[in-house]
Amino acid sequence: MTLTDLSNGFRDDDQRRRVRAVIHDRLADDREPQECRYLMRFWWQMGMPYQEVSLAQLRLNVRKPKLDALERLISAVRTSHDEIDAWVATAQDAFPVVQDRGFRDASGDAS
């Protein structure tokens, strides 16, 4: 199954930005570089008409909870704008914002 149709499934650019923010801020954790790489390729694909990543690649490289969330997002994009909004709300509840510990440690903040 191709994912090239996803960029056309959003109500508007604001909705696409909200989805991409969830992927970037809550799913893509650079402490897991391989997974992060594929999540960011998926993030990029949300705004492009060409294939950056396949569902098969996501299934091989993204761990179950996040993969399940991506599969629900793909279904939502292909279903309705309201489903996309619901996905954003659910994902924000399910996944905390990724804390960039490397940046925090480098800045001297030990908390």
Coordinates of N, CA and C in Angstrom, one line a residue:
M1 N 0.8 -1.2 0.0 CA 0.0 0.0 0.0 C 0.9 1.2 0.0
T2 N 0.6 2.1 -0.9 CA 1.4 3.4 -1.0 C 0.9 4.4 0.0
L3 N 1.7 5.3 0.4 CA 1.3 6.3 1.3 C 1.4 7.7 0.6
T4 N 1.5 7.7 -0.7 CA 1.7 9.0 -1.4 C 0.4 9.8 -1.4
D5 N -0.7 9.3 -1.1 CA -1.9 10.0 -1.1 C -2.2 10.8 0.2
L6 N -1.3 10.6 1.2 CA -1.6 11.2 2.5 C -1.5 12.7 2.5
S7 N -0.7 13.3 1.7 CA -0.5 14.8 1.7 C -1.8 15.5 1.3
N8 N -2.7 14.7 0.6 CA -4.0 15.3 0.1 C -5.1 15.2 1.0
G9 N -4.9 14.5 2.2 CA -6.1 14.1 3.0 C -6.4 15.1 4.1
F10 N -5.7 16.2 4.2 CA -5.9 17.1 5.3 C -6.9 18.2 4.9
R11 N -7.6 18.7 5.9 CA -8.6 19.8 5.7 C -7.9 21.0 5.2
D12 N -6.7 21.3 5.8 CA -6.0 22.5 5.4 C -4.5 22.4 6.0
D13 N -3.7 23.4 5.7 CA -2.4 23.4 6.2 C -2.2 23.3 7.7
D14 N -3.2 24.0 8.4 CA -3.1 24.0 9.9 C -3.3 22.6 10.4
Q15 N -4.2 21.8 9.9 CA -4.4 20.5 10.3 C -3.2 19.6 10.1
R16 N -2.6 19.8 8.9 CA -1.4 19.1 8.6 C -0.3 19.4 9.5
R17 N -0.1 20.7 9.9 CA 0.9 21.2 10.8 C 0.7 20.5 12.2
R18 N -0.6 20.4 12.6 CA -0.9 19.8 13.9 C -0.4 18.4 14.0
V19 N -0.8 17.6 12.9 CA -0.4 16.2 12.8 C 1.1 16.1 12.8
R20 N 1.8 16.9 12.0 CA 3.2 16.8 11.9 C 3.9 17.2 13.2
A21 N 3.3 18.2 14.0 CA 3.8 18.5 15.3 C 3.8 17.3 16.2
V22 N 2.7 16.6 16.2 CA 2.6 15.4 17.1 C 3.7 14.4 16.7
I23 N 3.8 14.2 15.4 CA 4.9 13.2 15.0 C 6.2 13.7 15.5
H24 N 6.5 14.9 15.2 CA 7.9 15.5 15.5 C 8.1 15.6 17.0
D25 N 7.1 16.1 17.8 CA 7.3 16.4 19.2 C 7.1 15.2 20.1
R26 N 6.3 14.3 19.7 CA 5.8 13.2 20.6 C 6.2 11.8 20.2
L27 N 6.5 11.6 18.9 CA 6.8 10.2 18.4 C 8.3 10.1 18.1
A28 N 8.9 11.1 17.4 CA 10.2 11.0 16.9 C 11.2 11.3 18.1
D29 N 11.8 10.3 18.6 CA 12.8 10.4 19.7 C 14.2 10.1 19.2
D30 N 15.1 11.1 19.1 CA 16.4 10.8 18.5 C 17.3 9.9 19.4
R31 N 16.8 9.5 20.6 CA 17.5 8.5 21.4 C 17.3 7.1 20.8
E32 N 16.4 7.0 19.9 CA 16.1 5.8 19.1 C 16.3 6.1 17.6
P33 N 17.6 6.2 17.2 CA 17.9 6.8 15.9 C 17.3 6.2 14.7
Q34 N 17.2 4.8 14.6 CA 16.6 4.2 13.5 C 15.1 4.5 13.4
E35 N 14.5 4.3 14.5 CA 13.0 4.6 14.6 C 12.8 6.1 14.2
C36 N 13.5 6.9 14.8 CA 13.4 8.4 14.6 C 13.6 8.7 13.1
R37 N 14.5 8.1 12.5 CA 14.8 8.3 11.0 C 13.5 8.0 10.2
Y38 N 12.9 6.9 10.5 CA 11.7 6.5 9.7 C 10.5 7.3 10.1
L39 N 10.4 7.7 11.3 CA 9.3 8.6 11.7 C 9.4 10.0 11.1
M40 N 10.6 10.5 11.0 CA 10.9 11.8 10.3 C 10.7 11.7 8.8
R41 N 11.0 10.5 8.2 CA 10.6 10.4 6.8 C 9.1 10.4 6.6
F42 N 8.4 9.7 7.5 CA 6.9 9.8 7.5 C 6.4 11.2 7.7
W43 N 7.0 11.9 8.6 CA 6.7 13.3 8.9 C 6.8 14.1 7.6
W44 N 8.0 13.9 6.9 CA 8.2 14.6 5.7 C 7.2 14.3 4.6
Q45 N 6.8 13.0 4.5 CA 5.8 12.6 3.5 C 4.4 13.2 3.7
M46 N 4.1 13.6 4.9 CA 2.8 14.2 5.2 C 2.6 15.5 4.3
G47 N 3.7 16.1 3.8 CA 3.5 17.3 3.0 C 4.0 17.1 1.6
M48 N 4.3 15.9 1.2 CA 4.9 15.7 -0.2 C 4.1 14.6 -1.0
P49 N 4.0 14.8 -2.3 CA 3.2 13.9 -3.1 C 4.0 12.6 -3.6
Y50 N 5.2 12.5 -3.1 CA 6.0 11.3 -3.5 C 6.3 10.4 -2.3
Q51 N 6.8 9.2 -2.6 CA 7.0 8.3 -1.5 C 8.4 8.5 -0.8
E52 N 8.4 8.8 0.4 CA 9.6 9.0 1.2 C 9.8 7.7 2.1
V53 N 8.7 7.1 2.4 CA 8.8 5.9 3.3 C 7.6 5.0 3.0
S54 N 7.7 3.7 3.1 CA 6.6 2.8 2.8 C 6.1 2.3 4.2
L55 N 4.9 1.8 4.1 CA 4.3 1.1 5.3 C 5.1 -0.1 5.7
A56 N 5.6 -0.8 4.8 CA 6.5 -1.9 5.2 C 7.7 -1.5 5.9
Q57 N 8.3 -0.4 5.5 CA 9.5 0.2 6.2 C 9.1 0.6 7.6
L58 N 8.0 1.3 7.7 CA 7.5 1.7 9.1 C 7.3 0.5 10.0
R59 N 6.7 -0.6 9.4 CA 6.5 -1.8 10.2 C 7.8 -2.4 10.7
L60 N 8.8 -2.3 9.9 CA 10.1 -2.9 10.2 C 10.9 -2.1 11.3
N61 N 10.7 -0.8 11.3 CA 11.5 0.1 12.0 C 10.9 0.9 13.2
V62 N 9.6 0.8 13.3 CA 8.9 1.6 14.3 C 8.3 0.6 15.3
R63 N 8.5 0.9 16.6 CA 8.0 0.0 17.6 C 6.5 0.0 17.7
K64 N 5.9 -1.0 18.3 CA 4.5 -1.3 18.3 C 3.6 -0.1 18.7
P65 N 3.8 0.5 19.8 CA 2.8 1.6 20.2 C 2.8 2.7 19.2
K66 N 3.9 3.1 18.7 CA 4.0 4.2 17.8 C 3.5 3.8 16.4
L67 N 3.8 2.6 16.0 CA 3.3 2.0 14.8 C 1.8 2.0 14.8
D68 N 1.2 1.5 15.9 CA -0.2 1.5 16.0 C -0.8 2.9 15.8
A69 N -0.2 3.9 16.4 CA -0.6 5.2 16.3 C -0.5 5.7 14.8
L70 N 0.6 5.4 14.1 CA 0.7 5.8 12.7 C -0.3 5.1 11.9
E71 N -0.6 3.8 12.1 CA -1.6 3.1 11.3 C -3.0 3.7 11.6
R72 N -3.3 4.1 12.8 CA -4.6 4.8 13.1 C -4.6 6.2 12.3
L73 N -3.5 6.9 12.3 CA -3.4 8.1 11.6 C -3.7 7.9 10.1
I74 N -3.0 7.0 9.5 CA -3.2 6.7 8.1 C -4.7 6.4 7.8
S75 N -5.3 5.6 8.6 CA -6.7 5.3 8.5 C -7.6 6.6 8.6
A76 N -7.2 7.4 9.6 CA -7.9 8.7 9.8 C -7.8 9.6 8.6
V77 N -6.6 9.7 8.0 CA -6.4 10.6 6.9 C -7.3 10.1 5.7
R78 N -7.4 8.8 5.6 CA -8.2 8.3 4.5 C -9.7 8.2 4.8
T79 N -10.1 8.6 6.0 CA -11.5 8.5 6.4 C -12.2 9.9 6.5
S80 N -11.7 10.8 7.3 CA -12.3 12.1 7.5 C -11.4 13.1 8.2
H81 N -11.7 14.3 8.0 CA -11.0 15.4 8.7 C -11.2 15.3 10.2
D82 N -12.5 15.0 10.6 CA -12.8 14.8 12.0 C -12.0 13.7 12.7
E83 N -11.8 12.6 11.9 CA -11.0 11.5 12.5 C -9.6 12.0 12.7
I84 N -9.1 12.8 11.8 CA -7.7 13.3 12.0 C -7.6 14.2 13.3
D85 N -8.6 15.0 13.5 CA -8.6 15.8 14.7 C -8.7 14.9 15.9
A86 N -9.5 13.9 15.9 CA -9.6 12.9 17.0 C -8.2 12.2 17.2
W87 N -7.5 11.9 16.1 CA -6.2 11.2 16.3 C -5.3 12.2 17.0
V88 N -5.2 13.4 16.6 CA -4.3 14.4 17.2 C -4.6 14.4 18.7
A89 N -5.8 14.5 19.1 CA -6.2 14.6 20.6 C -5.8 13.3 21.3
T90 N -6.0 12.2 20.7 CA -5.7 10.9 21.3 C -4.2 10.7 21.4
A91 N -3.5 11.1 20.4 CA -2.0 10.9 20.4 C -1.4 11.9 21.4
Q92 N -1.9 13.1 21.5 CA -1.3 14.0 22.5 C -1.5 13.5 23.9
D93 N -2.6 12.8 24.1 CA -2.9 12.2 25.5 C -2.0 11.0 25.7
A94 N -1.7 10.2 24.6 CA -1.0 8.9 24.8 C 0.5 9.1 24.8
F95 N 1.0 10.1 24.2 CA 2.5 10.2 24.1 C 2.9 11.6 24.6
P96 N 3.8 11.6 25.6 CA 4.3 12.8 26.1 C 5.3 13.5 25.1
V97 N 5.5 14.8 25.3 CA 6.5 15.5 24.5 C 7.9 14.8 24.8
V98 N 8.6 14.6 23.8 CA 9.9 14.0 23.9 C 10.9 15.1 24.5
Q99 N 11.5 14.7 25.6 CA 12.5 15.7 26.2 C 13.8 15.4 25.6
D100 N 14.4 16.5 25.1 CA 15.8 16.4 24.5 C 16.8 16.5 25.6
R101 N 17.1 15.3 26.2 CA 18.0 15.3 27.3 C 19.4 15.7 27.0
G102 N 19.9 15.5 25.8 CA 21.2 15.9 25.4 C 21.4 17.4 25.4
F103 N 20.4 18.1 24.9 CA 20.4 19.6 24.9 C 20.3 20.1 26.3
R104 N 19.5 19.5 27.1 CA 19.3 19.9 28.5 C 20.6 19.7 29.3
D105 N 21.3 18.5 29.1 CA 22.5 18.2 29.8 C 23.6 19.2 29.3
A106 N 23.7 19.5 28.1 CA 24.7 20.4 27.5 C 24.5 21.8 28.1
S107 N 23.3 22.2 28.4 CA 23.0 23.6 28.8 C 23.2 23.7 30.3
G108 N 23.5 22.6 31.0 CA 23.8 22.6 32.4 C 22.6 22.5 33.3
D109 N 21.4 22.2 32.8 CA 20.2 22.0 33.6 C 20.2 20.6 34.0
A110 N 20.3 20.3 35.3 CA 20.4 18.9 35.8 C 19.0 18.4 36.2
S111 N 18.0 19.2 36.1 CA 16.7 18.8 36.6 C 16.0 17.9 35.6

